[in-house]
Short mmCIF file of C-alpha atoms in Angstrom, two decimals:
data_model
loop_
_atom_site.label_atom_id
_atom_site.label_comp_id
_atom_site.label_asym_id
_atom_site.label_seq_id
_atom_site.Cartn_x
_atom_site.Cartn_y
_atom_site.Cartn_z
CA MET A 1 71.41 49.48 74.38
CA SER A 2 74.06 47.17 75.72
CA GLU A 3 73.53 43.65 77.01
CA VAL A 4 74.35 44.33 80.66
CA PRO A 5 71.97 46.32 82.87
CA LEU A 6 73.31 49.36 84.71
CA LEU A 7 71.07 48.97 87.72
CA VAL A 8 69.18 45.99 89.10
CA VAL A 9 66.85 46.69 92.00
CA ASP A 10 65.56 43.57 93.70
CA HIS A 11 62.88 43.11 96.38
CA LEU A 12 63.64 46.49 97.87
CA ALA A 13 61.51 47.25 100.93
CA LYS A 14 61.23 49.98 103.53
CA ARG A 15 59.03 50.32 106.59
CA TYR A 16 58.63 53.49 108.57
CA ARG A 17 57.91 52.03 112.03
CA GLU A 18 55.07 49.57 111.33
CA ARG A 19 53.87 51.28 108.17
CA PRO A 20 55.32 49.83 104.95
CA ALA A 21 56.34 52.52 102.42
CA VAL A 22 57.87 50.29 99.74
CA ARG A 23 57.00 46.58 99.63
CA GLY A 24 59.50 44.54 97.70
CA VAL A 25 59.97 46.51 94.49
CA GLY A 26 62.27 45.31 91.73
CA PHE A 27 63.23 46.62 88.31
CA THR A 28 66.09 46.68 85.84
CA LEU A 29 67.53 49.82 84.25
CA TRP A 30 69.54 49.59 81.04
CA PRO A 31 72.26 52.03 79.96
CA GLY A 32 70.80 55.10 78.28
CA GLU A 33 67.32 54.34 79.49
CA VAL A 34 64.94 56.78 81.17
CA LEU A 35 62.60 55.10 83.61
CA ALA A 36 59.73 56.98 85.23
CA LEU A 37 58.17 56.07 88.56
CA VAL A 38 54.63 57.39 88.61
CA GLY A 39 51.89 57.20 91.19
CA GLU A 40 50.05 59.39 93.64
CA SER A 41 51.55 61.07 96.68
CA GLY A 42 52.48 58.51 99.35
CA SER A 43 52.83 55.63 96.90
CA GLY A 44 56.50 55.17 97.80
CA LYS A 45 58.14 56.73 94.71
CA THR A 46 60.43 59.09 96.55
CA THR A 47 61.34 56.55 99.23
CA LEU A 48 62.34 54.13 96.45
CA LEU A 49 64.45 56.82 94.79
CA ASN A 50 66.11 57.74 98.09
CA MET A 51 66.98 54.10 98.74
CA ILE A 52 68.70 53.87 95.36
CA ALA A 53 70.60 57.07 96.15
CA GLY A 54 71.70 55.69 99.52
CA ARG A 55 69.88 58.42 101.40
CA VAL A 56 67.47 56.01 103.06
CA ALA A 57 68.55 52.57 104.30
CA PRO A 58 66.22 49.82 103.08
CA ASN A 59 64.93 47.06 105.39
CA ALA A 60 65.39 44.40 102.73
CA GLY A 61 66.46 43.91 99.14
CA SER A 62 69.43 44.89 97.01
CA VAL A 63 70.46 47.66 94.64
CA ARG A 64 73.09 46.25 92.30
CA PHE A 65 74.89 48.91 90.30
CA ARG A 66 77.43 48.33 87.56
CA VAL A 67 80.32 50.71 88.31
CA GLU A 68 82.53 52.27 85.67
CA SER A 69 85.11 49.47 85.91
CA GLY A 70 82.38 46.96 85.01
CA ASP A 71 82.14 45.38 88.46
CA ILE A 72 78.71 44.99 89.98
CA VAL A 73 78.32 46.24 93.55
CA ASP A 74 75.35 46.09 95.88
CA LEU A 75 74.89 49.65 97.14
CA VAL A 76 72.96 48.37 100.16
CA ALA A 77 75.84 46.12 101.29
CA LEU A 78 78.58 48.78 100.94
CA SER A 79 79.94 50.62 103.95
CA GLU A 80 78.71 54.17 104.35
CA ALA A 81 82.06 55.62 103.26
CA GLU A 82 82.28 53.44 100.14
CA ARG A 83 78.70 54.22 99.22
CA ARG A 84 79.26 57.97 99.58
CA MET A 85 82.36 57.82 97.39
CA LEU A 86 80.61 55.79 94.72
CA VAL A 87 77.39 57.79 94.74
CA ARG A 88 79.35 61.02 94.48
CA ARG A 89 81.33 59.77 91.51
CA GLU A 90 78.71 57.97 89.50
CA ILE A 91 75.22 59.05 90.56
CA GLY A 92 73.69 62.52 90.24
CA PHE A 93 70.61 63.67 92.13
CA VAL A 94 68.15 66.38 91.13
CA HIS A 95 65.76 67.53 93.86
CA GLN A 96 62.27 68.85 93.31
CA ASN A 97 63.17 72.03 95.14
CA PRO A 98 66.43 73.50 93.79
CA ARG A 99 67.08 74.95 97.24
CA ASP A 100 67.65 71.40 98.52
CA GLY A 101 70.27 70.71 95.89
CA LEU A 102 72.10 74.04 95.81
CA ARG A 103 74.25 76.04 98.18
CA LEU A 104 72.41 79.34 98.17
CA SER A 105 75.12 81.40 99.84
CA VAL A 106 77.77 80.84 97.17
CA SER A 107 77.88 81.75 93.47
CA ALA A 108 76.55 79.68 90.58
CA GLY A 109 80.12 78.84 89.59
CA ALA A 110 80.94 77.49 93.05
CA ASN A 111 77.75 75.44 92.99
CA ILE A 112 78.65 73.77 89.71
CA GLY A 113 82.29 73.47 90.77
CA GLU A 114 81.62 71.80 94.12
CA PRO A 115 81.12 68.24 92.77
CA LEU A 116 84.32 68.67 90.73
CA MET A 117 86.26 69.83 93.80
CA ALA A 118 84.75 66.99 95.84
CA ALA A 119 86.05 64.62 93.16
CA GLY A 120 89.54 66.09 93.54
CA ALA A 121 89.77 68.99 91.04
CA ARG A 122 92.30 71.50 92.38
CA HIS A 123 92.84 73.87 89.46
CA TYR A 124 90.74 77.02 89.88
CA GLY A 125 90.96 78.05 86.23
CA SER A 126 89.79 74.75 84.84
CA ILE A 127 87.01 74.38 87.45
CA ARG A 128 85.76 77.81 86.47
CA HIS A 129 86.01 77.03 82.78
CA THR A 130 84.01 73.81 83.18
CA ALA A 131 81.40 75.64 85.27
CA ALA A 132 80.96 78.31 82.57
CA LEU A 133 80.65 75.61 79.92
CA TRP A 134 77.92 73.89 81.88
CA LEU A 135 76.05 77.12 82.44
CA GLU A 136 75.86 77.40 78.66
CA ARG A 137 74.84 73.78 78.29
CA VAL A 138 71.82 74.39 80.52
CA GLU A 139 71.07 77.47 78.38
CA MET A 140 72.02 80.13 80.90
CA ASP A 141 74.11 83.22 80.37
CA PRO A 142 77.70 82.35 81.38
CA ARG A 143 78.11 85.95 82.56
CA ARG A 144 75.97 84.99 85.55
CA LEU A 145 78.69 82.63 86.78
CA ASP A 146 79.45 84.81 89.81
CA ASP A 147 75.84 85.56 90.71
CA LEU A 148 74.17 84.00 93.73
CA PRO A 149 71.45 81.40 93.09
CA THR A 150 69.07 83.52 95.17
CA SER A 151 69.13 86.11 92.38
CA PHE A 152 67.86 83.50 89.88
CA SER A 153 64.26 82.63 89.01
CA GLY A 154 62.87 79.23 89.99
CA GLY A 155 63.42 77.83 86.49
CA MET A 156 67.00 79.10 86.39
CA GLN A 157 67.71 77.66 89.83
CA GLN A 158 66.50 74.31 88.54
CA ARG A 159 68.78 74.60 85.48
CA LEU A 160 71.65 75.38 87.80
CA GLN A 161 70.85 72.34 89.91
CA ILE A 162 70.80 70.18 86.78
CA ALA A 163 74.21 71.54 85.73
CA ARG A 164 75.54 70.74 89.21
CA ALA A 165 74.14 67.21 89.06
CA LEU A 166 75.55 66.52 85.60
CA VAL A 167 78.94 68.26 85.73
CA THR A 168 80.80 65.16 86.89
CA GLU A 169 79.09 63.24 84.04
CA PRO A 170 77.52 60.60 86.27
CA ARG A 171 76.28 57.41 84.63
CA LEU A 172 73.02 57.41 86.53
CA VAL A 173 70.91 60.43 87.41
CA LEU A 174 68.04 60.28 89.88
CA MET A 175 65.42 63.00 89.56
CA ASP A 176 62.66 63.72 92.04
CA GLU A 177 59.92 65.76 90.35
CA PRO A 178 62.47 67.94 88.52
CA THR A 179 59.76 70.11 86.95
CA GLY A 180 57.44 70.32 89.95
CA GLY A 181 56.61 73.81 91.14
CA LEU A 182 57.42 75.49 87.83
CA ASP A 183 54.93 77.19 85.54
CA VAL A 184 53.90 75.42 82.35
CA SER A 185 56.06 77.30 79.83
CA VAL A 186 59.19 77.08 82.01
CA GLN A 187 58.42 73.42 82.57
CA ALA A 188 58.21 72.81 78.82
CA LYS A 189 61.60 74.45 78.20
CA LEU A 190 63.18 72.51 81.04
CA LEU A 191 61.77 69.23 79.71
CA ASP A 192 63.22 70.03 76.29
CA LEU A 193 66.58 70.69 77.89
CA LEU A 194 66.50 67.50 79.96
CA ARG A 195 65.53 65.42 76.97
CA ARG A 196 68.38 66.87 74.92
CA LEU A 197 71.01 66.48 77.67
CA VAL A 198 69.97 62.93 78.49
CA GLY A 199 70.09 62.06 74.81
CA ASP A 200 73.44 63.78 74.20
CA LEU A 201 75.19 62.32 77.21
CA GLY A 202 73.60 58.89 77.02
CA ILE A 203 73.02 58.83 80.77
CA SER A 204 70.47 56.61 82.45
CA VAL A 205 67.75 58.27 84.48
CA VAL A 206 65.30 57.21 87.14
CA LEU A 207 62.66 59.90 87.25
CA VAL A 208 59.99 60.30 89.90
CA THR A 209 56.94 62.23 88.81
CA HIS A 210 53.22 62.39 89.37
CA ASP A 211 52.79 64.20 86.08
CA LEU A 212 51.98 61.70 83.35
CA GLY A 213 52.73 64.34 80.69
CA VAL A 214 56.32 64.63 81.96
CA ALA A 215 56.61 60.85 82.00
CA ARG A 216 55.33 60.56 78.44
CA LEU A 217 57.76 63.16 77.17
CA LEU A 218 60.92 61.91 78.89
CA ALA A 219 60.57 58.26 79.83
CA HIS A 220 61.13 55.17 77.77
CA ARG A 221 59.57 52.96 80.39
CA LEU A 222 57.12 53.42 83.21
CA LEU A 223 56.56 51.84 86.61
CA VAL A 224 53.19 52.63 88.16
CA MET A 225 53.29 52.49 91.95
CA GLN A 226 50.44 52.24 94.40
CA GLN A 227 50.78 51.80 98.16
CA GLY A 228 54.42 50.80 97.91
CA GLU A 229 54.01 48.23 95.15
CA VAL A 230 54.48 48.26 91.39
CA VAL A 231 51.06 47.59 89.93
CA GLU A 232 51.95 47.99 86.29
CA SER A 233 55.05 48.46 84.18
CA GLY A 234 55.91 48.66 80.52
CA VAL A 235 56.85 50.91 77.63
CA THR A 236 55.56 54.43 78.33
CA ASP A 237 53.20 54.84 75.40
CA GLN A 238 51.80 51.38 75.84
CA VAL A 239 51.05 51.85 79.53
CA LEU A 240 49.53 55.28 79.03
CA ASP A 241 47.49 54.43 75.92
CA ASP A 242 46.31 51.02 77.05
CA PRO A 243 46.45 50.83 80.85
CA GLN A 244 45.63 47.38 82.23
CA HIS A 245 45.50 47.86 85.97
CA PRO A 246 42.45 49.65 87.38
CA TYR A 247 44.67 52.09 89.28
CA THR A 248 46.60 53.01 86.13
CA GLN A 249 43.31 53.45 84.30
CA LEU A 250 42.19 55.80 87.04
CA LEU A 251 45.47 57.76 86.84
CA VAL A 252 45.29 58.11 83.07
CA SER A 253 41.63 59.08 83.07
CA SER A 254 42.15 61.71 85.73
CA VAL A 255 44.57 63.76 83.61
CA LEU A 256 42.81 67.01 82.73
CA ALA A 257 42.57 67.71 79.03
CA ALA A 258 43.85 71.18 78.23
CA MET B 1 110.05 80.39 141.89
CA THR B 2 107.14 82.04 143.65
CA VAL B 3 104.95 80.35 146.23
CA ALA B 4 101.49 79.16 145.13
CA THR B 5 98.46 80.71 146.78
CA ALA B 6 97.14 78.50 149.60
CA GLY B 7 93.70 76.92 149.31
CA TYR B 8 93.99 75.97 145.64
CA ASN B 9 95.21 72.74 144.12
CA PHE B 10 98.41 73.06 142.07
CA ALA B 11 97.50 74.93 138.83
CA TYR B 12 93.88 75.46 139.98
CA LEU B 13 92.26 72.30 138.51
CA ASP B 14 91.85 69.18 140.66
CA GLU B 15 94.03 66.18 139.83
CA GLN B 16 91.20 64.02 138.41
CA THR B 17 90.24 66.75 135.97
CA LYS B 18 93.85 67.22 134.88
CA ARG B 19 94.14 63.47 134.38
CA MET B 20 90.98 63.47 132.25
CA ILE B 21 92.33 66.34 130.12
CA ARG B 22 95.73 64.64 129.75
CA ARG B 23 93.96 61.52 128.49
CA ALA B 24 92.21 63.66 125.87
CA ILE B 25 95.56 65.25 124.95
CA LEU B 26 97.19 61.82 124.56
CA LYS B 27 94.42 60.75 122.23
CA ALA B 28 94.74 64.03 120.29
CA VAL B 29 98.49 63.47 119.92
CA ALA B 30 97.88 59.91 118.73
CA VAL B 31 95.48 61.10 116.01
CA PRO B 32 96.95 64.42 114.77
CA GLY B 33 94.32 66.98 113.82
CA TYR B 34 91.39 64.97 115.21
CA GLN B 35 89.13 66.87 117.61
CA VAL B 36 88.84 65.00 120.90
CA PRO B 37 85.88 65.94 123.12
CA PHE B 38 86.66 66.54 126.78
CA ALA B 39 84.63 67.47 129.84
CA GLY B 40 85.53 71.15 129.96
CA ARG B 41 85.31 72.79 133.36
CA GLU B 42 84.08 76.19 134.40
CA MET B 43 87.12 78.42 134.68
CA PRO B 44 87.40 81.73 136.51
CA LEU B 45 87.34 83.69 133.26
CA PRO B 46 84.72 84.05 130.48
CA TYR B 47 84.47 81.86 127.40
CA GLY B 48 86.42 83.50 124.60
CA TRP B 49 89.21 84.62 126.91
CA GLY B 50 91.13 81.39 126.75
CA THR B 51 89.26 78.85 128.90
CA GLY B 52 90.31 76.01 126.59
CA GLY B 53 93.97 76.97 126.49
CA ILE B 54 94.12 77.59 130.23
CA GLN B 55 92.72 74.10 130.99
CA VAL B 56 95.27 72.47 128.69
CA THR B 57 98.10 74.48 130.26
CA ALA B 58 96.86 73.66 133.79
CA SER B 59 96.86 69.94 132.95
CA ILE B 60 100.39 69.76 131.56
CA ILE B 61 102.26 72.33 133.65
CA GLY B 62 104.72 71.16 136.32
CA SER B 63 106.50 73.08 139.03
CA GLU B 64 109.75 73.15 136.96
CA ASP B 65 108.08 74.71 133.90
CA ARG B 66 108.60 78.26 132.74
CA LEU B 67 105.47 79.82 131.23
CA LYS B 68 105.11 82.49 128.54
CA VAL B 69 101.67 83.83 127.55
CA ILE B 70 101.06 85.92 124.46
CA ASP B 71 97.98 87.68 123.21
CA GLN B 72 98.09 89.29 119.73
CA GLY B 73 101.83 88.62 119.78
CA ALA B 74 102.37 90.75 122.87
CA ASP B 75 103.33 89.73 126.41
CA ASP B 76 101.93 92.85 128.02
CA THR B 77 98.27 92.83 126.96
CA THR B 78 95.52 92.26 129.54
CA ASN B 79 94.75 88.65 128.64
CA ALA B 80 98.42 87.66 128.57
CA VAL B 81 99.20 89.39 131.87
CA SER B 82 96.14 87.89 133.62
CA ILE B 83 96.76 84.31 132.51
CA ARG B 84 100.47 84.54 133.35
CA ARG B 85 99.63 85.86 136.81
CA PHE B 86 96.94 83.19 137.24
CA PHE B 87 99.52 80.41 136.89
CA ALA B 88 102.14 82.27 138.92
CA LYS B 89 99.58 82.42 141.72
CA THR B 90 97.99 78.99 141.52
CA ALA B 91 101.02 76.93 140.50
CA GLY B 92 103.86 79.09 141.67
CA VAL B 93 105.69 78.53 138.39
CA ALA B 94 108.29 80.82 136.89
CA THR B 95 107.14 83.00 134.00
CA THR B 96 109.03 84.65 131.20
CA THR B 97 108.46 86.78 128.15
CA ARG B 98 111.39 85.23 126.25
CA THR B 99 110.32 82.64 123.69
CA SER B 100 113.60 80.76 123.86
CA GLU B 101 113.46 80.44 127.68
CA ALA B 102 109.86 79.20 127.93
CA THR B 103 108.96 75.53 128.23
CA ILE B 104 105.23 76.18 127.74
CA ILE B 105 103.85 79.02 125.63
CA GLN B 106 100.13 79.71 125.77
CA THR B 107 98.99 81.83 122.86
CA ARG B 108 96.14 83.54 121.21
CA HIS B 109 96.57 84.75 117.58
CA ARG B 110 100.31 84.26 117.08
CA ILE B 111 103.16 81.81 116.87
CA PRO B 112 106.38 83.57 117.97
CA GLU B 113 108.85 84.71 115.32
CA THR B 114 111.68 82.98 117.19
CA PRO B 115 111.66 79.38 115.90
CA LEU B 116 110.35 76.89 118.43
CA ALA B 117 112.65 74.16 119.68
CA ALA B 118 112.21 70.49 120.47
CA GLY B 119 110.86 70.07 124.01
CA GLN B 120 108.77 73.22 123.94
CA ILE B 121 104.97 73.04 124.05
CA MET B 122 102.65 75.62 122.50
CA VAL B 123 99.07 75.83 123.77
CA PHE B 124 96.61 77.57 121.43
CA GLN B 125 93.35 79.15 122.59
CA VAL B 126 90.72 78.10 120.07
CA PRO B 127 87.35 79.85 119.67
CA ILE B 128 85.77 77.55 117.04
CA PRO B 129 87.55 74.24 116.44
CA GLU B 130 85.40 72.96 113.57
CA PRO B 131 86.73 73.98 110.12
CA LEU B 132 83.60 72.70 108.37
CA ARG B 133 81.20 74.67 110.56
CA TRP B 134 80.58 77.43 108.01
CA LEU B 135 79.24 74.96 105.46
CA GLU B 136 77.58 72.44 107.76
CA PRO B 137 75.93 73.53 111.01
CA ARG B 138 75.18 69.98 112.23
CA GLU B 139 77.89 68.44 114.43
CA THR B 140 76.71 64.90 113.54
CA GLU B 141 77.27 65.68 109.88
CA THR B 142 80.68 67.37 110.29
CA ARG B 143 81.93 64.40 112.34
CA ARG B 144 80.79 62.11 109.55
CA MET B 145 82.60 64.29 107.01
CA HIS B 146 85.80 64.07 109.07
CA ALA B 147 85.41 60.31 109.45
CA GLN B 148 85.19 59.93 105.70
CA ALA B 149 87.74 62.65 104.86
CA ASP B 150 84.98 64.30 102.84
CA TYR B 151 86.65 67.68 102.45
CA GLY B 152 86.01 68.65 98.82
CA SER B 153 83.35 71.16 99.78
CA MET B 154 85.92 73.10 101.84
CA TYR B 155 87.37 74.23 98.55
CA VAL B 156 84.05 75.92 97.71
CA LYS B 157 84.97 78.65 100.16
CA LEU B 158 88.37 79.16 98.55
CA TYR B 159 86.80 79.14 95.08
CA GLU B 160 84.28 81.74 96.16
CA ASP B 161 87.03 83.97 97.57
CA ILE B 162 88.97 83.92 94.30
CA ALA B 163 85.81 84.47 92.22
CA ARG B 164 84.86 87.52 94.30
CA MET B 165 88.19 89.00 95.30
CA GLY B 166 90.73 87.53 92.94
CA ARG B 167 92.61 85.77 95.73
CA ILE B 168 92.01 83.55 98.74
CA ALA B 169 90.98 86.16 101.26
CA ALA B 170 91.21 84.20 104.53
CA ALA B 171 93.77 86.21 106.52
CA TYR B 172 93.58 84.18 109.73
CA ASP B 173 92.32 80.76 110.80
CA TYR B 174 93.36 79.54 107.36
CA PRO B 175 92.36 75.84 107.04
CA VAL B 176 95.09 73.19 106.89
CA MET B 177 95.33 69.47 106.16
CA VAL B 178 97.14 67.57 108.90
CA ALA B 179 99.33 64.66 107.80
CA GLY B 180 97.16 64.27 104.71
CA ARG B 181 94.21 63.12 106.79
CA TYR B 182 92.33 65.61 109.00
CA LEU B 183 91.21 69.09 108.07
CA MET B 184 92.05 71.46 110.92
CA ARG B 185 91.44 75.02 111.97
CA PRO B 186 94.72 76.41 113.26
CA SER B 187 92.90 78.87 115.62
CA PRO B 188 92.94 82.57 114.75
CA ILE B 189 96.66 82.78 113.92
CA PRO B 190 97.39 84.86 110.81
CA ARG B 191 98.02 83.04 107.54
CA PHE B 192 101.58 84.33 108.02
CA ASP B 193 102.09 81.78 110.82
CA ASN B 194 100.72 78.74 108.95
CA PRO B 195 104.14 77.67 107.58
CA LYS B 196 105.44 77.56 111.17
CA LEU B 197 102.96 74.74 111.91
CA ASP B 198 104.50 72.49 109.28
CA ARG B 199 106.90 69.94 110.80
CA SER B 200 107.36 72.08 113.91
CA PRO B 201 109.85 70.49 116.36
CA ALA B 202 107.61 71.60 119.27
CA LEU B 203 104.41 69.92 120.45
CA LEU B 204 101.40 72.05 119.50
CA LEU B 205 98.20 71.64 121.56
CA PHE B 206 94.86 73.29 120.79
CA GLY B 207 92.14 73.79 123.41
CA ALA B 208 88.61 75.04 122.77
CA GLY B 209 86.82 75.77 126.04
CA ARG B 210 83.32 76.62 124.88
CA GLU B 211 83.17 73.78 122.35
CA LYS B 212 85.05 71.41 124.71
CA ARG B 213 87.46 70.04 122.11
CA ILE B 214 91.19 69.36 122.20
CA TYR B 215 93.37 68.63 119.17
CA ALA B 216 97.10 68.43 118.63
CA LEU B 217 100.03 68.48 116.25
CA PRO B 218 102.80 66.23 117.55
CA PRO B 219 106.35 67.34 116.65
CA HIS B 220 107.32 67.09 112.97
CA THR B 221 103.74 66.59 111.71
CA PRO B 222 103.33 67.68 108.07
CA VAL B 223 100.76 70.48 107.83
CA LYS B 224 99.60 71.81 104.48
CA SER B 225 97.51 74.93 103.90
CA LEU B 226 94.68 74.38 101.41
CA ASP B 227 95.09 76.02 98.01
CA PHE B 228 94.55 75.64 94.28
CA GLU B 229 97.27 74.63 91.81
CA ASP B 230 96.92 77.96 90.01
CA HIS B 231 96.39 79.99 93.20
CA PRO B 232 99.04 78.62 95.57
CA PHE B 233 99.06 79.45 99.27
CA ALA B 234 101.13 82.54 100.07
CA ILE B 235 101.78 84.51 103.24
CA GLU B 236 101.24 88.24 103.70
CA ARG B 237 104.08 90.66 102.85
CA TRP B 238 104.56 94.27 103.89
CA THR B 239 106.26 97.06 101.99
CA GLU B 240 107.02 98.67 105.36
CA ARG B 241 109.52 97.61 108.00
CA CYS B 242 109.09 97.62 111.79
CA GLN B 243 109.58 101.22 112.97
CA ARG B 244 111.11 100.07 116.26
CA CYS B 245 113.59 97.38 115.26
CA GLY B 246 113.60 97.67 111.47
CA SER B 247 112.65 94.03 110.87
CA GLY B 248 111.43 93.30 107.36
CA GLU B 249 110.69 89.66 108.11
CA SER B 250 108.22 89.66 110.97
CA PHE B 251 104.44 90.04 111.14
CA LEU B 252 103.66 93.74 111.48
CA ASP B 253 100.82 95.46 113.34
CA GLU B 254 99.49 98.65 111.80
CA ILE B 255 98.82 101.20 114.53
CA VAL B 256 96.99 104.48 114.08
CA VAL B 257 98.85 106.94 116.31
CA ASP B 258 96.87 110.18 116.02
CA ASP B 259 93.54 111.50 114.75
CA ARG B 260 94.97 112.55 111.39
CA GLY B 261 95.45 108.99 110.17
CA THR B 262 99.18 108.71 110.78
CA ARG B 263 100.17 105.06 110.87
CA ARG B 264 103.02 103.21 112.42
CA PHE B 265 104.07 99.66 111.66
CA VAL B 266 105.66 97.64 114.45
CA CYS B 267 106.38 93.97 115.10
CA SER B 268 103.40 92.12 116.53
CA ASP B 269 105.80 89.85 118.46
CA THR B 270 107.03 92.16 121.24
CA ASP B 271 109.63 89.69 122.54
CA HIS B 272 111.15 89.35 119.07
CA CYS B 273 111.21 93.13 118.61
CA ASP B 274 112.76 93.79 122.03
CA ALA B 275 115.41 91.12 121.48
CA ARG B 276 116.38 92.71 118.16
CA LEU B 277 116.57 96.16 119.79
CA ALA B 278 118.78 94.74 122.54
CA ASN B 279 121.08 93.32 119.87
CA GLY B 280 121.48 96.78 118.36
CA SER B 281 119.01 96.59 115.45
CA ALA B 282 117.46 99.89 114.41
CA PRO B 283 115.02 101.06 111.77
#
């Protein structure tokens, strides 16, 4: 891992009316690192992720991101147009529900090609070629390039969404419960795929999950959130095997043994 | 010049309304391709029949103008005849069917084959002004996309056409980039007419009555039809020629003439066809 962090989140806070959702959270993400945000529903994980993605405007704090050129920019301070450009180029987003991240009325190829076209690709043949390549990389049959996402199973839709998020080779990928809503065997295959892709491409990931098993498999580091605050953080195995905070202890002990 | 019907203001609309619409037109001319909202009025014809175009024409027409109205290329279809008569009655202006003699041409579906000249104004009747509507139903979001020139997703539609049909299938209302900045819907003109928009010496005004939007192409504005490097934009071609005037260059209408499927191809632009016949052209 290099010496300079990719992402530094500092004192980030968000209130929805009077109710605080995230209360001054900070963390550092290093290149190639996978960081999991865990915690129960309503703990502020998704709000935090959305603030990093520029989808939700924070009330306070900063999100400093090191762009490809090496400059460090505060995503919160950028204008909307600049932020959209930067996020599109360098940050991928994987939604829990593939229907939120895909265009269901156009083919798989168009879905994977859209981020390329948004980034300025104007050669049909090469867009199509790249899309087919990515379909293979997410272990799908490239002959389904012209099929509609609605004809795919839930697991395949999620693979397609991952291909769409990764096709522009972003340096940071944000994932919101990427394996939620899938059955256990499909989930296992998808986790395998994610682990391999993240390793191959060396991308950094911020992963939101409530599933400690997913966190253990994918994440290098863990932030445990409760009521909008980070209550514990550390190396994944250490936090899960020897939880210090009572809430983390509760989380770990409430995992059902198979 | 005929005399305007008494009891109506010149060209039907009141002067304040015309002033308001002219302000919108000025703004549209200043920002080519940008959709300017305006307070559209109720007109004595239904939405979809040219309420937007008729309001634009009413706001810019003067007593010295000579008006031509075309519908599907023809001067003698119901919509064209009615709108022409509407302005003859309410403004008392002269009308014509000759493209070269008109100072204002209101149109639906076509740009005349006869090249437009400096000083002429074309008014387009627009059903849906928003080119991004098919991919984004929210107006707030499409306005944001325009503001940020966020047009990459428009290519998704072109990609999908080629993937399914081997070519870009849009035959009319083919999206264009205006002066490298705004994405624009050129109203339901055939793809065939898109090249005529590019650097046209005439002023082109677009009015959408239902959606209450006006946009414009000032003279000599560069207009580029969207395409891919390996699937360049191309206009339609016919193997047939016009069976009235023999033209092999104009946009042809295919007309079924009996119940045994016999077809006849004729120029869609009736003025162009008649002028060629008068000059002795034959099939």
